Coordinates of C-alpha atoms in Angstrom, one line a residue:
X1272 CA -27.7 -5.0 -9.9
X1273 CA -27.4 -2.4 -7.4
X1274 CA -24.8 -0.8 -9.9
X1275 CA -26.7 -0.7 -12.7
X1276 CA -30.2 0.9 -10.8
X1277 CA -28.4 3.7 -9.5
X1278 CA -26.8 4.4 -13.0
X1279 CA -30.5 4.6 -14.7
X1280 CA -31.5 6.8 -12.2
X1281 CA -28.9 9.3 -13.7
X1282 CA -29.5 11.3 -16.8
X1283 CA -28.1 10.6 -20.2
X1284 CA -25.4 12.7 -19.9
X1285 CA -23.6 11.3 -17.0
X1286 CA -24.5 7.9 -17.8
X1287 CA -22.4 8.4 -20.9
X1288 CA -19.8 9.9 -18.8
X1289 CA -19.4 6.8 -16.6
X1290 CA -19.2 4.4 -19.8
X1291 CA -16.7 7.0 -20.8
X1292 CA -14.4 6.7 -17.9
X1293 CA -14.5 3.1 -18.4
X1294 CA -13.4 3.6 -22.1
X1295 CA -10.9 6.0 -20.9
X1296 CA -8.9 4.0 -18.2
X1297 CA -9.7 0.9 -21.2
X1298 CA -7.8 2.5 -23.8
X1299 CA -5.3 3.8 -21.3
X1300 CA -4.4 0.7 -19.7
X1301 CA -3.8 -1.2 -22.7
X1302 CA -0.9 0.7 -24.1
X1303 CA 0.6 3.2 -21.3
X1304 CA 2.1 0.3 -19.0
X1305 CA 3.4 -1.5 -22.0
X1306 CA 5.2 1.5 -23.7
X1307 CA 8.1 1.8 -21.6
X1308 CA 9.0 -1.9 -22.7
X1309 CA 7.8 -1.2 -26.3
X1310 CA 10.4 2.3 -26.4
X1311 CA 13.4 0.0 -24.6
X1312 CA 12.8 -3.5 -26.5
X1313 CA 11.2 -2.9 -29.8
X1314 CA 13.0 0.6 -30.7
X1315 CA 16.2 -0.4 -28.9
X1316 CA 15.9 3.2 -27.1
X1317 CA 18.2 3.9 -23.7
X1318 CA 16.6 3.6 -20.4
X1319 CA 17.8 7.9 -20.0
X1320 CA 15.9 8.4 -23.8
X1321 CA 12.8 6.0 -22.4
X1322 CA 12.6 8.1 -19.0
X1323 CA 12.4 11.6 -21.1
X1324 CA 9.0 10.0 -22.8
X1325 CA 7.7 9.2 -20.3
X1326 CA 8.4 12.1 -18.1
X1327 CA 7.1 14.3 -21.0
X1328 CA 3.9 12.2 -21.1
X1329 CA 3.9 13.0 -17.4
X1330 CA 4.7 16.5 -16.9
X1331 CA 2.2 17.2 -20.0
X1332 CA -0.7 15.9 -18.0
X1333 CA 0.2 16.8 -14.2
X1334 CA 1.2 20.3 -14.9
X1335 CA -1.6 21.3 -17.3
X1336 CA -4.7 20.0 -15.2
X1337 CA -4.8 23.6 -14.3
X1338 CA -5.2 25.0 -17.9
X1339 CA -8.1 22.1 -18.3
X1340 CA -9.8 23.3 -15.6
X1341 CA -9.9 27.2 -16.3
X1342 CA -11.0 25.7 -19.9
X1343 CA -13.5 23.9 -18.4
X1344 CA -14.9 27.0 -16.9
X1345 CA -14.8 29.4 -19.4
X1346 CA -15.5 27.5 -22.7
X1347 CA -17.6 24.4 -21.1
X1348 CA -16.7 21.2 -20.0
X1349 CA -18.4 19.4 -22.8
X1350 CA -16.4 21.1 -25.5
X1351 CA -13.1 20.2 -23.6
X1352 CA -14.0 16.5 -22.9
X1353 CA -14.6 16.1 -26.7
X1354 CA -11.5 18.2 -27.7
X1355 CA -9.6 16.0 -25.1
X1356 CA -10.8 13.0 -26.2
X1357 CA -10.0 13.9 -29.5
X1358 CA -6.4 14.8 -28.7
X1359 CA -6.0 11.5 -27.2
X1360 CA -6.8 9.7 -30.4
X1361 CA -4.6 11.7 -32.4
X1362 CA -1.8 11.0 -29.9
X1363 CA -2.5 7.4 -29.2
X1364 CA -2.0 7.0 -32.8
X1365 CA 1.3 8.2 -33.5
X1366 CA 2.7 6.1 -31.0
X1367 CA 1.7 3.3 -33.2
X1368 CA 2.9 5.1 -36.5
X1369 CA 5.9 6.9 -35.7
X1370 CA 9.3 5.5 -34.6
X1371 CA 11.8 8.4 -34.2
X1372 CA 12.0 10.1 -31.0
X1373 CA 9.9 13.6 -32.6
X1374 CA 6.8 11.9 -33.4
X1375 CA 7.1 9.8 -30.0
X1376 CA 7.4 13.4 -27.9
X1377 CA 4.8 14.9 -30.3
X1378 CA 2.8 11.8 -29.3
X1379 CA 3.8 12.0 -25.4
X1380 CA 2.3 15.7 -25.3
X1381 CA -0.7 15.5 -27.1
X1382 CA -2.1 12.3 -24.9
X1383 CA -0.9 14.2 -21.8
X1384 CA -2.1 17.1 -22.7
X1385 CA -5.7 15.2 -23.5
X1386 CA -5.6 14.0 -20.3
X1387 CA -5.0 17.4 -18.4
X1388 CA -7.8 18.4 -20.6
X1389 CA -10.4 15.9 -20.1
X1390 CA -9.5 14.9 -16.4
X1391 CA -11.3 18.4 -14.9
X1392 CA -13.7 18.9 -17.4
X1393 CA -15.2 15.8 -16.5
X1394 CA -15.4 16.1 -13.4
X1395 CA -16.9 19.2 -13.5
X1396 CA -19.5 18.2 -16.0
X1397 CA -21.0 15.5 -13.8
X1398 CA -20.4 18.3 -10.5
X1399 CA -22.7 19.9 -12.3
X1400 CA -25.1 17.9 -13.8
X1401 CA -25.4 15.3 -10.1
X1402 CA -27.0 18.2 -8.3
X1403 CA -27.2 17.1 -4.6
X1404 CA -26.0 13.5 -5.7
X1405 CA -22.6 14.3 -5.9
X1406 CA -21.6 11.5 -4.0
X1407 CA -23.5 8.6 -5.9
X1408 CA -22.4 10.3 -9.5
X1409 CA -18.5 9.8 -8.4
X1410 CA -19.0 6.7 -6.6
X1411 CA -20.2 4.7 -9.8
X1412 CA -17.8 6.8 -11.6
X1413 CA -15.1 5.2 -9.4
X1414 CA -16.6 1.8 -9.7
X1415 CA -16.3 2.4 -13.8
X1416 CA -12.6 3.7 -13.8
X1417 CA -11.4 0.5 -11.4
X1418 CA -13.4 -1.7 -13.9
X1419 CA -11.6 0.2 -16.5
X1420 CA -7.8 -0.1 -14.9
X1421 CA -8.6 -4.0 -15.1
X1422 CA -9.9 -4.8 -18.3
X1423 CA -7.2 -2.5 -20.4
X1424 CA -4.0 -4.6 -19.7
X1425 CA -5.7 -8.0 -19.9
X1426 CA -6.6 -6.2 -23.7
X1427 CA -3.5 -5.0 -24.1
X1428 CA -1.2 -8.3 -23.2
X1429 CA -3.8 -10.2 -25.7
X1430 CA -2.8 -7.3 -28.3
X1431 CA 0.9 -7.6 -27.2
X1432 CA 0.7 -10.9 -28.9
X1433 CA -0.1 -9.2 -32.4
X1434 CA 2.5 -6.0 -31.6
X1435 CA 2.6 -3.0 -29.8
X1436 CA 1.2 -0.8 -33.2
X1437 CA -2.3 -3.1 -32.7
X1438 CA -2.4 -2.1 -28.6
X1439 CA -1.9 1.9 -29.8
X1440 CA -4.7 1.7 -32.7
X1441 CA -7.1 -0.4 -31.0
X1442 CA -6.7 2.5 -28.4
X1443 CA -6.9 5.1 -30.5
X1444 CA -9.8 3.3 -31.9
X1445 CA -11.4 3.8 -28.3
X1446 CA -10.9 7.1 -28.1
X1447 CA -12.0 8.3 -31.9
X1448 CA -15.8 6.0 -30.7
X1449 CA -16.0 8.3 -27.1
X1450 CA -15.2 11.5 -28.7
X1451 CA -17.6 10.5 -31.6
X1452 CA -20.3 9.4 -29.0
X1453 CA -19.8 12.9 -26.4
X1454 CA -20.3 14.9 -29.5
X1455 CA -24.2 13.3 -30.3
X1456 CA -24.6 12.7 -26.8
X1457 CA -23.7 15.0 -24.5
X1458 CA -26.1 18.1 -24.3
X1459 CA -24.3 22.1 -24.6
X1460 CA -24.7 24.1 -21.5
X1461 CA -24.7 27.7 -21.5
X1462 CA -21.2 29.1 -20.0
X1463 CA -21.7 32.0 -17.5
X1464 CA -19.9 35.4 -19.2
X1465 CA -16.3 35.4 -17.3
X1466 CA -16.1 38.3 -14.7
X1467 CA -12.1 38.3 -14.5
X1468 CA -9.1 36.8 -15.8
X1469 CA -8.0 33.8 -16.0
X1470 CA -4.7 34.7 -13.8
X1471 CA -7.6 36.4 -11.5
X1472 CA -9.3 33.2 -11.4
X1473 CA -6.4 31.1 -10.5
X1474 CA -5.4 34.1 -8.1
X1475 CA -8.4 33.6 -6.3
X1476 CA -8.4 29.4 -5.9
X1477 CA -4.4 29.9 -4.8
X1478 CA -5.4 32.1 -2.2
X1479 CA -7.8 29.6 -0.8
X1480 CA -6.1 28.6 2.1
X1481 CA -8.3 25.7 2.9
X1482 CA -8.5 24.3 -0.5
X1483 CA -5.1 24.3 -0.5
X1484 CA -4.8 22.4 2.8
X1485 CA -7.0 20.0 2.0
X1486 CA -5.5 19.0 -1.2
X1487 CA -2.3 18.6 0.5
X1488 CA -3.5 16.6 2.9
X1489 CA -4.7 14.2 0.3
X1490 CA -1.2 13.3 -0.9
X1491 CA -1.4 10.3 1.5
X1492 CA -5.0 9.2 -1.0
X1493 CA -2.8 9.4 -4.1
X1494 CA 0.2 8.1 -3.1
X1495 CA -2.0 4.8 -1.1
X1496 CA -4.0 4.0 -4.3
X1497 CA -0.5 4.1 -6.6
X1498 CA 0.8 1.3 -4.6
X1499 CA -1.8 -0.4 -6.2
X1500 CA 0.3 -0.6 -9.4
X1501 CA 3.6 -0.9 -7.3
X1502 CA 4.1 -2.1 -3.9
X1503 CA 1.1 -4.1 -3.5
X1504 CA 1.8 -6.0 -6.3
X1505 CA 5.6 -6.3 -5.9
X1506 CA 4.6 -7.7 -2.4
X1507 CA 2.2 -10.6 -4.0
X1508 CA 5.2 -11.4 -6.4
X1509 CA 7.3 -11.8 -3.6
X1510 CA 4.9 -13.6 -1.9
X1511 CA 4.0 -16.2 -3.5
X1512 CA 7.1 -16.3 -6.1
X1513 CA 4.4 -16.1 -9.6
X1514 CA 4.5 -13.2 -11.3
X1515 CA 0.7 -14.0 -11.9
X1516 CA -0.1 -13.1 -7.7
X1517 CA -0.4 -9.3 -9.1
X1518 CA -3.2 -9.8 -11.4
X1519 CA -4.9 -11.4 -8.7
X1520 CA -5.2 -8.3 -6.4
X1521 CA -6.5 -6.7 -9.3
X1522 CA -9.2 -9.1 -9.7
X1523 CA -9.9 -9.2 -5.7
X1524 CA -10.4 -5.5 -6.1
X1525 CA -12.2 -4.7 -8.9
X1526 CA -15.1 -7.6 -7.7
X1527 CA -15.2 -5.6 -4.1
X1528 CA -15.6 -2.8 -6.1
X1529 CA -18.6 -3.8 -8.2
X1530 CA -20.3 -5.5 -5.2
X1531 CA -19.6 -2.7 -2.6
X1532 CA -19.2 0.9 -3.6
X1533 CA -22.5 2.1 -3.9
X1534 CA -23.7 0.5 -0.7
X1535 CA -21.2 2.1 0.9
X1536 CA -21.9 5.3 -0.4
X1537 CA -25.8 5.6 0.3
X1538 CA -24.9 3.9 3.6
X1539 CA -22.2 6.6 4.4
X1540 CA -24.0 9.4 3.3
X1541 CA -26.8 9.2 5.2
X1542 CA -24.8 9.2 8.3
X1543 CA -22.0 11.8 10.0
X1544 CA -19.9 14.2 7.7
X1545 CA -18.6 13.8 4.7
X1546 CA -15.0 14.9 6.4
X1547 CA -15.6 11.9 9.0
X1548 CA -15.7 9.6 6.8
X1549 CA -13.1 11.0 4.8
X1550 CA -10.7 10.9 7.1
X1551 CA -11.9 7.3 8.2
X1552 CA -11.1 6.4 4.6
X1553 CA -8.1 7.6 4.9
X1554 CA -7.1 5.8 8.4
X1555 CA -8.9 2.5 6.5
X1556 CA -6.0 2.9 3.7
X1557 CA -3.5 3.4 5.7
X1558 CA -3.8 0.5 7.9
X1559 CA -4.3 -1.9 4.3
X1560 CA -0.2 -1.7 4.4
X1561 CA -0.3 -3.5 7.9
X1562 CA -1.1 -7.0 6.7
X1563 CA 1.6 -7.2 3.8
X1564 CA 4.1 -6.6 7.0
X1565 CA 3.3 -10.0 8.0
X1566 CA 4.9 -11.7 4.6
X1567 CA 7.6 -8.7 4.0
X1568 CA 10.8 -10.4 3.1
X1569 CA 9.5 -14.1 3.4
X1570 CA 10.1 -15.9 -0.7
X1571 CA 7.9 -17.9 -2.4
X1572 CA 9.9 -19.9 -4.2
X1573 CA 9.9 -23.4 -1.7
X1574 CA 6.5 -25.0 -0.3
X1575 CA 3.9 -25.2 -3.1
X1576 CA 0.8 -23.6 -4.1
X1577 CA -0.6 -24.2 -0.3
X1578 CA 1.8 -22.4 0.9
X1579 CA 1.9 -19.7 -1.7
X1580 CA -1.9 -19.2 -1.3
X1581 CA -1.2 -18.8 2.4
X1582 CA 0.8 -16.4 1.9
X1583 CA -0.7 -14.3 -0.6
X1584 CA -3.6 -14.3 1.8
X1585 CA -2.0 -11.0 4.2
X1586 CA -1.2 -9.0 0.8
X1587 CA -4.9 -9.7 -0.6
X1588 CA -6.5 -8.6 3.0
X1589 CA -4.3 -5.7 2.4
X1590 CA -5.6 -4.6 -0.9
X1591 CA -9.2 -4.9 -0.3
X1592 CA -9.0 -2.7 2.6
X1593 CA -7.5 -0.6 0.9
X1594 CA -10.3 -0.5 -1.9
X1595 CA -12.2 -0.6 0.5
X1596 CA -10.8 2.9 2.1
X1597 CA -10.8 4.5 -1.5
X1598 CA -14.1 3.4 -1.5
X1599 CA -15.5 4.8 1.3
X1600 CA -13.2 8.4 0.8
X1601 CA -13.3 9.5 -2.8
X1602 CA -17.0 9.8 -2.9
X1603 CA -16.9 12.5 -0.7
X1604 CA -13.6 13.8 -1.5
X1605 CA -14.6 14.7 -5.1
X1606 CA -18.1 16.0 -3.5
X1607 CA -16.2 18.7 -1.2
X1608 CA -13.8 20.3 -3.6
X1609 CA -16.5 22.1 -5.9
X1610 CA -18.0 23.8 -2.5
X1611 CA -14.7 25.4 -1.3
X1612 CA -15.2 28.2 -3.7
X1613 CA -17.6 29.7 -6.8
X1614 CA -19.7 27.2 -8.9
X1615 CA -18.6 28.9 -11.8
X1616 CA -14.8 28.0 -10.9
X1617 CA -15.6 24.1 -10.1
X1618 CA -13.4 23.3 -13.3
X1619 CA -10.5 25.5 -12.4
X1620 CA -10.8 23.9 -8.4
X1621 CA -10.6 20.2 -9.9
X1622 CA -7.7 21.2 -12.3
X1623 CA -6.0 23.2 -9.2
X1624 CA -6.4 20.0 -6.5
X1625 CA -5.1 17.6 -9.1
X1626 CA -1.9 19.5 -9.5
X1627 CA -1.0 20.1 -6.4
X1628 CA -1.9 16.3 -5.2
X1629 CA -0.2 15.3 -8.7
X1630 CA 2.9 16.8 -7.6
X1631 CA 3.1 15.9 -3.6
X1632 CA 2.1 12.4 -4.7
X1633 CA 4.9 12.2 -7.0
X1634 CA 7.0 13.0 -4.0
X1635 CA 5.4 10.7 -2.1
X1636 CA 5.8 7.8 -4.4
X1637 CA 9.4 8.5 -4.6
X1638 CA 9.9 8.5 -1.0
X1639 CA 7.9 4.8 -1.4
X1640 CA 10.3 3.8 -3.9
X1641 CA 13.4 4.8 -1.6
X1642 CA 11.6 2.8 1.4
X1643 CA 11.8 -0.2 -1.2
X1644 CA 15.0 0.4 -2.0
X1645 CA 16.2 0.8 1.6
X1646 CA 14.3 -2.0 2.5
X1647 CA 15.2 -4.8 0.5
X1648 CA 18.9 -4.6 2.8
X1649 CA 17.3 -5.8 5.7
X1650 CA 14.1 -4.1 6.9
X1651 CA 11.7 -5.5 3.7
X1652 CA 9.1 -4.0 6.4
X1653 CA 9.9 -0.5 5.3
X1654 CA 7.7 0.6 2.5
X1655 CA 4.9 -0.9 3.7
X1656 CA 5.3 1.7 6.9
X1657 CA 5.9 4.5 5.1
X1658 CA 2.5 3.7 3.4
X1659 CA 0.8 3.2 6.8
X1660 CA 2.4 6.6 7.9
X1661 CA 1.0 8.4 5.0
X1662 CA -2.4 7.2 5.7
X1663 CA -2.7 8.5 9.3
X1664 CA -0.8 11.7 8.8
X1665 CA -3.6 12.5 5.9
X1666 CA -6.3 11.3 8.3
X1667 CA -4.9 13.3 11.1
X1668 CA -4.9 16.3 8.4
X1669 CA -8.5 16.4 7.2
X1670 CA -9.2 16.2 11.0
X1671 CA -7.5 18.6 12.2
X1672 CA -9.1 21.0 9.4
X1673 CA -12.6 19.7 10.1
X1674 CA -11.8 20.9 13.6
X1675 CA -10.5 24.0 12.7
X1676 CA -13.9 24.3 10.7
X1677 CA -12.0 25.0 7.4
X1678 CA -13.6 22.3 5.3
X1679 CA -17.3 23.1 4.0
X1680 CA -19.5 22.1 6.5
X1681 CA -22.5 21.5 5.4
X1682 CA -23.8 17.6 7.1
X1683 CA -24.2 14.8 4.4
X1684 CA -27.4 14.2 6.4
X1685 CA -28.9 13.9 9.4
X1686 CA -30.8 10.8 10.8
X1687 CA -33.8 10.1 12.8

């Protein structure tokens, strides 16, 4: 109920931006995890061939964000959410009507490319329109997207059963309603005339050397909440021996999330800094990978379901803290970015920060999928300290910058 208050108290505009996100991660869900077996099963496609779709799909997204951004900035965000969303549909599409490998690439760009589109513009948008509720507008707007992550591949295994051309038009489908809806809905506002270029502009966020810190120090965030779709789950598998344990740390999530975000938020902000609790976050995150150490290496496969539920416990502690450290963090970690520099660059900041975490995290992930590697000769408790690692070196980071007062400094708010 809380929820649902604090979303009516928001204008129309970034209510249909949360339902949005939802849709997004929905349609997103449903397919994307499911392609790599549709390219290699169905179309009989090489594992080398599968990888360079993927990568492309990838590389599209990651290395544009930038050119969404800047777009987001000079031509507003609401035209580049819809001509995002748009792209999406059109790309989500051919995936379900083209075989050969030039409609599938065709297909891999245009939904990256809609996503390194839409991804800033977004954010920007509701930057913008939250005023000095920044936090509150990107907690619920994390609550929607971890809603969202959940819901699209129970859709898409139900449209697996049909084939994989249903899962791609249902969400194309998605996409063609949200574009459709942001195009009534959201309201135009009027773009400040550019002063510079758009190399000048990127000039001048590059040389922020505190931006720049910062969102290096948050490769330990991204590469944390990725384990969410790998290690976490891998560890449940192992576990308890049932593929099934992974869905289950979904659900456990997704439930804290609905129940808990936004009291953690309006709790949290009226209390410390926002890099405090930031770097708490952080810390919190990091120390989700210590429980999973406990049933590292141990099989599920003897003992029964009491014993695979008792063992599934330490990997389920492990995930909710970990929500629970997202939870607390990325509030305030898409509430800082816009202040490092010019309101009328908040686009081109968001698309900046998400390729430079985009691309340590990447690194990051691989490092996670050496530890796993490594690990599974003889130290299974490997990955899970690499992930604990991560998490206090990008705690230590943002406070070591807060104490170096690089970060914007401004209180969240001060009590009685």
């Amino acid at each position: 109920m809380k929820t649902w208050s604090e979303m009516r108290a928001f204008p129309l505009a970034i209510r249909l931006l949360l339902v949005n996100q939802l849709g997004v991660n929905i349609g997103f869900y449903l397919l994307i995890p499911y392609l790599a077996t549709h390219l290699g099963e169905d179309l009989g496609m090489s594992a080398a061939v599968v990888g360079i779709v993927l990568g492309v799909r990838n590389l599209s997204q990651q290395g544009l964000f930038i050119l969404g951004g800047s777009a987001a900035d000079r031509l507003g965000a609401r035209g580049v959410i819809i001509a995002g969303c748009a792209l999406r549909t059109v790309g989500f599409a051919l995936f379900a009507l083209g075989d050969g490998l030039p409609v599938l690439l065709a297909a891999s760009i245009l939904s990256g490319l809609a996503g390194a589109l839409f991804n800033p513009a977004v954010r920007a948008y509701l930057a913008a329109e939250a005023g000095d509720r920044k936090a509150e507008a990107f907690a619920l707007f994390n609550i929607f997207a971890t809603t969202g992550a959940l819901v699209g591949p129970l859709i898409g295994s139900a449209l697996l059963l049909v084939d994989f051309r249903a899962s791609a038009l249902t969400a194309a489908a998605i996409f063609a309603l949200l574009t459709a809806a942001q195009a009534a809905v959201l309201p135009a506002r009027e773009v400040p005339a550019s002063k510079g270029s758009v190399l000048g502009d990127w000039r001048e966020v590059l040389a922020n050397r505190a931006f720049l810190a910062f969102s290096l120090a948050m490769v330990g965030m991204f590469t944390m909440e990725n384990q969410l779709y790998l290690l976490l789950p891998d560890g449940a598998r192992r576990a308890t021996g049932w593929d099934g344990a992974a869905g289950i740390v979904f659900l456990v999530g997704t439930l804290a999330n609905l129940t808990l975000q936004m009291r953690i938020t309006r709790s949290l902000k009226e209390r410390g800094t926002r890099a405090r609790w930031v770097a708490i976050g952080l810390a919190l995150m990091g120390a989700a990978f210590v429980p999973p150490m406990a049933v590292a290496g141990a099989s599920g496969t003897g003992g029964g379901a009491g014993r695979a539920a008792l063992a599934l416990v330490p990997v389920l502690a492990g995930a909710l803290l970990l929500y629970v450290g997202v939870m607390i963090a990325q509030p305030f970690v898409m509430e800082l970015i816009p202040e490092f520099g010019r309101a009328e660059l908040t686009g081109t900041y968001f698309g900046v920060f998400y390729v430079v975490s985009g691309i340590a995290a990447a690194v990051g992930n691989t490092v996670v999928g050496w530890a796993m590697d490594a690990g599974a000769h003889g130290a299974p408790w490997l990955p899970w300290a690499c992930c604990l690692a991560f998490g206090l070196a990008s705690a230590a980071g943002v406070g070591w910058l807060h104490r170096l007062r690089a970060l914007p400094v401004r209180a969240v708010a001060v009590t009685a």
